Amino acid sequence: MPKKDTIVILLITVFIVTPAILALGAYFVTKNPSLRPLGITVERLTEAGQIENKSLIVAVIDIGTETKDPTSKQTYKQAIETAFDRLETEASVKFRSIPGSSQTTITYIVGESRIGPFPVSRAAEGILAAAQAERMIVTQRRAVAKEQERRESLSKSAFWQKVFD
């Protein structure tokens, strides 16, 4: 007869492992990433179309170490975020220190594209271009996903497609 400690450990293991196995099975059947145990990531939810990743724009502000501009990083960040909010997009703002430089420039990175660098006085010129580039990337990703779905549906019935073509 098994010991009482062994039964308790076995029951605890069953109660912990069984829900994870059931959730993993449900994930494989439905391909819904929110059912995947311990595997919910922003990338998976974005791929499944459950959320939209809006942080495609990165505004990189290069501040020279010898600049005499008293503007704080928080002021730059707030101004950039406000401008993108008005265009209904999001941007993450990053800062870099450039040794030996007295200039402050802003570069917008959208996917693989770089827009800029712009001096601070002309920073607004790149905001609209960055927002439009982000919208184009999102549209392109949706079109690729739709085409992939269409091809997957065709591959499931490939025999009949070949017969009728």
PDB file of N, CA and C in Angstrom, residues 75-130:
ATOM      1  N   THR A  75      10.468  66.705 -21.259  1.00  0.00           N
ATOM      2  CA  THR A  75       9.767  67.644 -22.137  1.00  0.00           C
ATOM      3  C   THR A  75       9.760  67.132 -23.570  1.00  0.00           C
ATOM      4  N   TYR A  76      10.921  66.646 -24.036  1.00  0.00           N
ATOM      5  CA  TYR A  76      10.986  66.074 -25.387  1.00  0.00           C
ATOM      6  C   TYR A  76      10.039  64.882 -25.510  1.00  0.00           C
ATOM      7  N   LYS A  77      10.096  64.002 -24.529  1.00  0.00           N
ATOM      8  CA  LYS A  77       9.274  62.791 -24.567  1.00  0.00           C
ATOM      9  C   LYS A  77       7.795  63.138 -24.611  1.00  0.00           C
ATOM     10  N   GLN A  78       7.384  64.055 -23.767  1.00  0.00           N
ATOM     11  CA  GLN A  78       5.973  64.437 -23.710  1.00  0.00           C
ATOM     12  C   GLN A  78       5.525  65.081 -25.024  1.00  0.00           C
ATOM     13  N   ALA A  79       6.369  65.921 -25.622  1.00  0.00           N
ATOM     14  CA  ALA A  79       6.007  66.584 -26.878  1.00  0.00           C
ATOM     15  C   ALA A  79       5.847  65.566 -28.007  1.00  0.00           C
ATOM     16  N   ILE A  80       6.775  64.616 -28.101  1.00  0.00           N
ATOM     17  CA  ILE A  80       6.700  63.594 -29.155  1.00  0.00           C
ATOM     18  C   ILE A  80       5.467  62.714 -28.957  1.00  0.00           C
ATOM     19  N   GLU A  81       5.248  62.243 -27.738  1.00  0.00           N
ATOM     20  CA  GLU A  81       4.103  61.371 -27.481  1.00  0.00           C
ATOM     21  C   GLU A  81       2.785  62.085 -27.741  1.00  0.00           C
ATOM     22  N   THR A  82       2.689  63.364 -27.382  1.00  0.00           N
ATOM     23  CA  THR A  82       1.471  64.134 -27.629  1.00  0.00           C
ATOM     24  C   THR A  82       1.200  64.271 -29.126  1.00  0.00           C
ATOM     25  N   ALA A  83       2.256  64.541 -29.894  1.00  0.00           N
ATOM     26  CA  ALA A  83       2.086  64.686 -31.340  1.00  0.00           C
ATOM     27  C   ALA A  83       1.601  63.387 -31.974  1.00  0.00           C
ATOM     28  N   PHE A  84       2.161  62.264 -31.551  1.00  0.00           N
ATOM     29  CA  PHE A  84       1.718  60.986 -32.112  1.00  0.00           C
ATOM     30  C   PHE A  84       0.330  60.607 -31.610  1.00  0.00           C
ATOM     31  N   ASP A  85      -0.009  60.961 -30.383  1.00  0.00           N
ATOM     32  CA  ASP A  85      -1.361  60.694 -29.874  1.00  0.00           C
ATOM     33  C   ASP A  85      -2.409  61.418 -30.715  1.00  0.00           C
ATOM     34  N   ARG A  86      -2.097  62.614 -31.148  1.00  0.00           N
ATOM     35  CA  ARG A  86      -3.046  63.369 -31.972  1.00  0.00           C
ATOM     36  C   ARG A  86      -3.263  62.724 -33.331  1.00  0.00           C
ATOM     37  N   LEU A  87      -2.283  61.930 -33.772  1.00  0.00           N
ATOM     38  CA  LEU A  87      -2.432  61.192 -35.032  1.00  0.00           C
ATOM     39  C   LEU A  87      -2.932  59.768 -34.796  1.00  0.00           C
ATOM     40  N   GLU A  88      -3.328  59.477 -33.560  1.00  0.00           N
ATOM     41  CA  GLU A  88      -3.866  58.178 -33.146  1.00  0.00           C
ATOM     42  C   GLU A  88      -2.885  57.039 -33.374  1.00  0.00           C
ATOM     43  N   THR A  89      -1.628  57.290 -33.078  1.00  0.00           N
ATOM     44  CA  THR A  89      -0.593  56.264 -33.107  1.00  0.00           C
ATOM     45  C   THR A  89       0.219  56.367 -31.833  1.00  0.00           C
ATOM     46  N   GLU A  90       1.030  55.366 -31.596  1.00  0.00           N
ATOM     47  CA  GLU A  90       1.890  55.376 -30.417  1.00  0.00           C
ATOM     48  C   GLU A  90       3.334  55.338 -30.864  1.00  0.00           C
ATOM     49  N   ALA A  91       4.175  55.963 -30.072  1.00  0.00           N
ATOM     50  CA  ALA A  91       5.608  55.928 -30.349  1.00  0.00           C
ATOM     51  C   ALA A  91       6.334  55.771 -29.027  1.00  0.00           C
ATOM     52  N   SER A  92       7.379  54.970 -29.052  1.00  0.00           N
ATOM     53  CA  SER A  92       8.227  54.896 -27.873  1.00  0.00           C
ATOM     54  C   SER A  92       9.413  55.825 -28.109  1.00  0.00           C
ATOM     55  N   VAL A  93       9.809  56.527 -27.078  1.00  0.00           N
ATOM     56  CA  VAL A  93      10.863  57.530 -27.183  1.00  0.00           C
ATOM     57  C   VAL A  93      12.100  57.004 -26.472  1.00  0.00           C
ATOM     58  N   LYS A  94      13.220  57.013 -27.176  1.00  0.00           N
ATOM     59  CA  LYS A  94      14.503  56.581 -26.628  1.00  0.00           C
ATOM     60  C   LYS A  94      15.496  57.733 -26.736  1.00  0.00           C
ATOM     61  N   PHE A  95      16.424  57.789 -25.803  1.00  0.00           N
ATOM     62  CA  PHE A  95      17.422  58.849 -25.779  1.00  0.00           C
ATOM     63  C   PHE A  95      18.818  58.261 -25.913  1.00  0.00           C
ATOM     64  N   ARG A  96      19.693  59.007 -26.620  1.00  0.00           N
ATOM     65  CA  ARG A  96      21.108  58.651 -26.722  1.00  0.00           C
ATOM     66  C   ARG A  96      21.931  59.903 -26.480  1.00  0.00           C
ATOM     67  N   SER A  97      23.051  59.736 -25.803  1.00  0.00           N
ATOM     68  CA  SER A  97      23.987  60.839 -25.619  1.00  0.00           C
ATOM     69  C   SER A  97      25.080  60.706 -26.667  1.00  0.00           C
ATOM     70  N   ILE A  98      25.358  61.816 -27.341  1.00  0.00           N
ATOM     71  CA  ILE A  98      26.388  61.833 -28.374  1.00  0.00           C
ATOM     72  C   ILE A  98      27.552  62.670 -27.852  1.00  0.00           C
ATOM     73  N   PRO A  99      28.666  62.020 -27.510  1.00  0.00           N
ATOM     74  CA  PRO A  99      29.804  62.779 -26.981  1.00  0.00           C
ATOM     75  C   PRO A  99      30.422  63.697 -28.043  1.00  0.00           C
ATOM     76  N   GLY A 100      30.797  64.880 -27.616  1.00  0.00           N
ATOM     77  CA  GLY A 100      31.471  65.827 -28.502  1.00  0.00           C
ATOM     78  C   GLY A 100      30.547  66.571 -29.442  1.00  0.00           C
ATOM     79  N   SER A 101      29.254  66.415 -29.311  1.00  0.00           N
ATOM     80  CA  SER A 101      28.299  67.081 -30.199  1.00  0.00           C
ATOM     81  C   SER A 101      27.525  68.134 -29.417  1.00  0.00           C
ATOM     82  N   SER A 102      27.142  69.184 -30.114  1.00  0.00           N
ATOM     83  CA  SER A 102      26.338  70.224 -29.471  1.00  0.00           C
ATOM     84  C   SER A 102      24.933  70.282 -30.077  1.00  0.00           C
ATOM     85  N   GLN A 103      24.581  69.287 -30.888  1.00  0.00           N
ATOM     86  CA  GLN A 103      23.281  69.270 -31.542  1.00  0.00           C
ATOM     87  C   GLN A 103      22.334  68.291 -30.863  1.00  0.00           C
ATOM     88  N   THR A 104      21.064  68.554 -31.044  1.00  0.00           N
ATOM     89  CA  THR A 104      20.022  67.623 -30.631  1.00  0.00           C
ATOM     90  C   THR A 104      19.212  67.285 -31.876  1.00  0.00           C
ATOM     91  N   THR A 105      19.158  66.003 -32.219  1.00  0.00           N
ATOM     92  CA  THR A 105      18.431  65.573 -33.409  1.00  0.00           C
ATOM     93  C   THR A 105      17.459  64.455 -33.051  1.00  0.00           C
ATOM     94  N   ILE A 106      16.454  64.303 -33.893  1.00  0.00           N
ATOM     95  CA  ILE A 106      15.446  63.271 -33.691  1.00  0.00           C
ATOM     96  C   ILE A 106      15.351  62.435 -34.965  1.00  0.00           C
ATOM     97  N   THR A 107      15.425  61.108 -34.792  1.00  0.00           N
ATOM     98  CA  THR A 107      15.266  60.174 -35.897  1.00  0.00           C
ATOM     99  C   THR A 107      14.091  59.262 -35.570  1.00  0.00           C
ATOM    100  N   TYR A 108      13.210  59.053 -36.529  1.00  0.00           N
ATOM    101  CA  TYR A 108      12.061  58.168 -36.343  1.00  0.00           C
ATOM    102  C   TYR A 108      12.362  56.850 -37.036  1.00  0.00           C
ATOM    103  N   ILE A 109      12.266  55.761 -36.306  1.00  0.00           N
ATOM    104  CA  ILE A 109      12.501  54.432 -36.861  1.00  0.00           C
ATOM    105  C   ILE A 109      11.159  53.714 -36.902  1.00  0.00           C
ATOM    106  N   VAL A 110      10.748  53.329 -38.112  1.00  0.00           N
ATOM    107  CA  VAL A 110       9.472  52.647 -38.306  1.00  0.00           C
ATOM    108  C   VAL A 110       9.774  51.362 -39.065  1.00  0.00           C
ATOM    109  N   GLY A 111       9.695  50.235 -38.377  1.00  0.00           N
ATOM    110  CA  GLY A 111      10.052  48.973 -38.996  1.00  0.00           C
ATOM    111  C   GLY A 111      11.513  49.008 -39.391  1.00  0.00           C
ATOM    112  N   GLU A 112      11.790  48.844 -40.668  1.00  0.00           N
ATOM    113  CA  GLU A 112      13.160  48.894 -41.179  1.00  0.00           C
ATOM    114  C   GLU A 112      13.524  50.287 -41.709  1.00  0.00           C
ATOM    115  N   SER A 113      12.591  51.208 -41.687  1.00  0.00           N
ATOM    116  CA  SER A 113      12.811  52.539 -42.251  1.00  0.00           C
ATOM    117  C   SER A 113      13.312  53.519 -41.202  1.00  0.00           C
ATOM    118  N   ARG A 114      14.159  54.433 -41.655  1.00  0.00           N
ATOM    119  CA  ARG A 114      14.640  55.529 -40.813  1.00  0.00           C
ATOM    120  C   ARG A 114      14.192  56.832 -41.460  1.00  0.00           C
ATOM    121  N   ILE A 115      13.527  57.659 -40.672  1.00  0.00           N
ATOM    122  CA  ILE A 115      13.069  58.951 -41.154  1.00  0.00           C
ATOM    123  C   ILE A 115      13.817  60.007 -40.348  1.00  0.00           C
ATOM    124  N   GLY A 116      14.671  60.729 -41.004  1.00  0.00           N
ATOM    125  CA  GLY A 116      15.468  61.729 -40.308  1.00  0.00           C
ATOM    126  C   GLY A 116      16.940  61.433 -40.435  1.00  0.00           C
ATOM    127  N   PRO A 117      17.769  62.031 -39.692  1.00  0.00           N
ATOM    128  CA  PRO A 117      17.550  62.829 -38.482  1.00  0.00           C
ATOM    129  C   PRO A 117      17.099  64.261 -38.794  1.00  0.00           C
ATOM    130  N   PHE A 118      16.287  64.783 -37.894  1.00  0.00           N
ATOM    131  CA  PHE A 118      15.799  66.142 -37.971  1.00  0.00           C
ATOM    132  C   PHE A 118      16.347  66.925 -36.789  1.00  0.00           C
ATOM    133  N   PRO A 119      16.730  68.176 -37.004  1.00  0.00           N
ATOM    134  CA  PRO A 119      17.059  68.999 -35.838  1.00  0.00           C
ATOM    135  C   PRO A 119      15.777  69.246 -35.041  1.00  0.00           C
ATOM    136  N   VAL A 120      15.918  69.592 -33.796  1.00  0.00           N
ATOM    137  CA  VAL A 120      14.746  69.774 -32.928  1.00  0.00           C
ATOM    138  C   VAL A 120      13.786  70.805 -33.510  1.00  0.00           C
ATOM    139  N   SER A 121      14.293  71.823 -34.147  1.00  0.00           N
ATOM    140  CA  SER A 121      13.425  72.865 -34.701  1.00  0.00           C
ATOM    141  C   SER A 121      12.548  72.344 -35.836  1.00  0.00           C
ATOM    142  N   ARG A 122      12.931  71.232 -36.475  1.00  0.00           N
ATOM    143  CA  ARG A 122      12.157  70.658 -37.580  1.00  0.00           C
ATOM    144  C   ARG A 122      11.638  69.256 -37.252  1.00  0.00           C
ATOM    145  N   ALA A 123      11.569  68.898 -36.003  1.00  0.00           N
ATOM    146  CA  ALA A 123      11.169  67.546 -35.592  1.00  0.00           C
ATOM    147  C   ALA A 123       9.762  67.182 -36.044  1.00  0.00           C
ATOM    148  N   ALA A 124       8.887  68.174 -36.142  1.00  0.00           N
ATOM    149  CA  ALA A 124       7.497  67.909 -36.517  1.00  0.00           C
ATOM    150  C   ALA A 124       7.376  67.417 -37.957  1.00  0.00           C
ATOM    151  N   GLU A 125       8.356  67.709 -38.799  1.00  0.00           N
ATOM    152  CA  GLU A 125       8.294  67.296 -40.197  1.00  0.00           C
ATOM    153  C   GLU A 125       8.302  65.778 -40.361  1.00  0.00           C
ATOM    154  N   GLY A 126       8.924  65.082 -39.442  1.00  0.00           N
ATOM    155  CA  GLY A 126       9.011  63.637 -39.557  1.00  0.00           C
ATOM    156  C   GLY A 126       7.876  62.884 -38.898  1.00  0.00           C
ATOM    157  N   ILE A 127       7.079  63.554 -38.091  1.00  0.00           N
ATOM    158  CA  ILE A 127       6.029  62.870 -37.343  1.00  0.00           C
ATOM    159  C   ILE A 127       4.947  62.328 -38.267  1.00  0.00           C
ATOM    160  N   LEU A 128       4.470  63.127 -39.185  1.00  0.00           N
ATOM    161  CA  LEU A 128       3.426  62.673 -40.106  1.00  0.00           C
ATOM    162  C   LEU A 128       3.947  61.557 -41.010  1.00  0.00           C
ATOM    163  N   ALA A 129       5.178  61.706 -41.485  1.00  0.00           N
ATOM    164  CA  ALA A 129       5.770  60.656 -42.323  1.00  0.00           C
ATOM    165  C   ALA A 129       5.906  59.346 -41.556  1.00  0.00           C
ATOM    166  N   ALA A 130       6.306  59.414 -40.299  1.00  0.00           N
ATOM    167  CA  ALA A 130       6.443  58.206 -39.478  1.00  0.00           C
ATOM    168  C   ALA A 130       5.084  57.552 -39.244  1.00  0.00           C
TER     169      ALA A 130
END
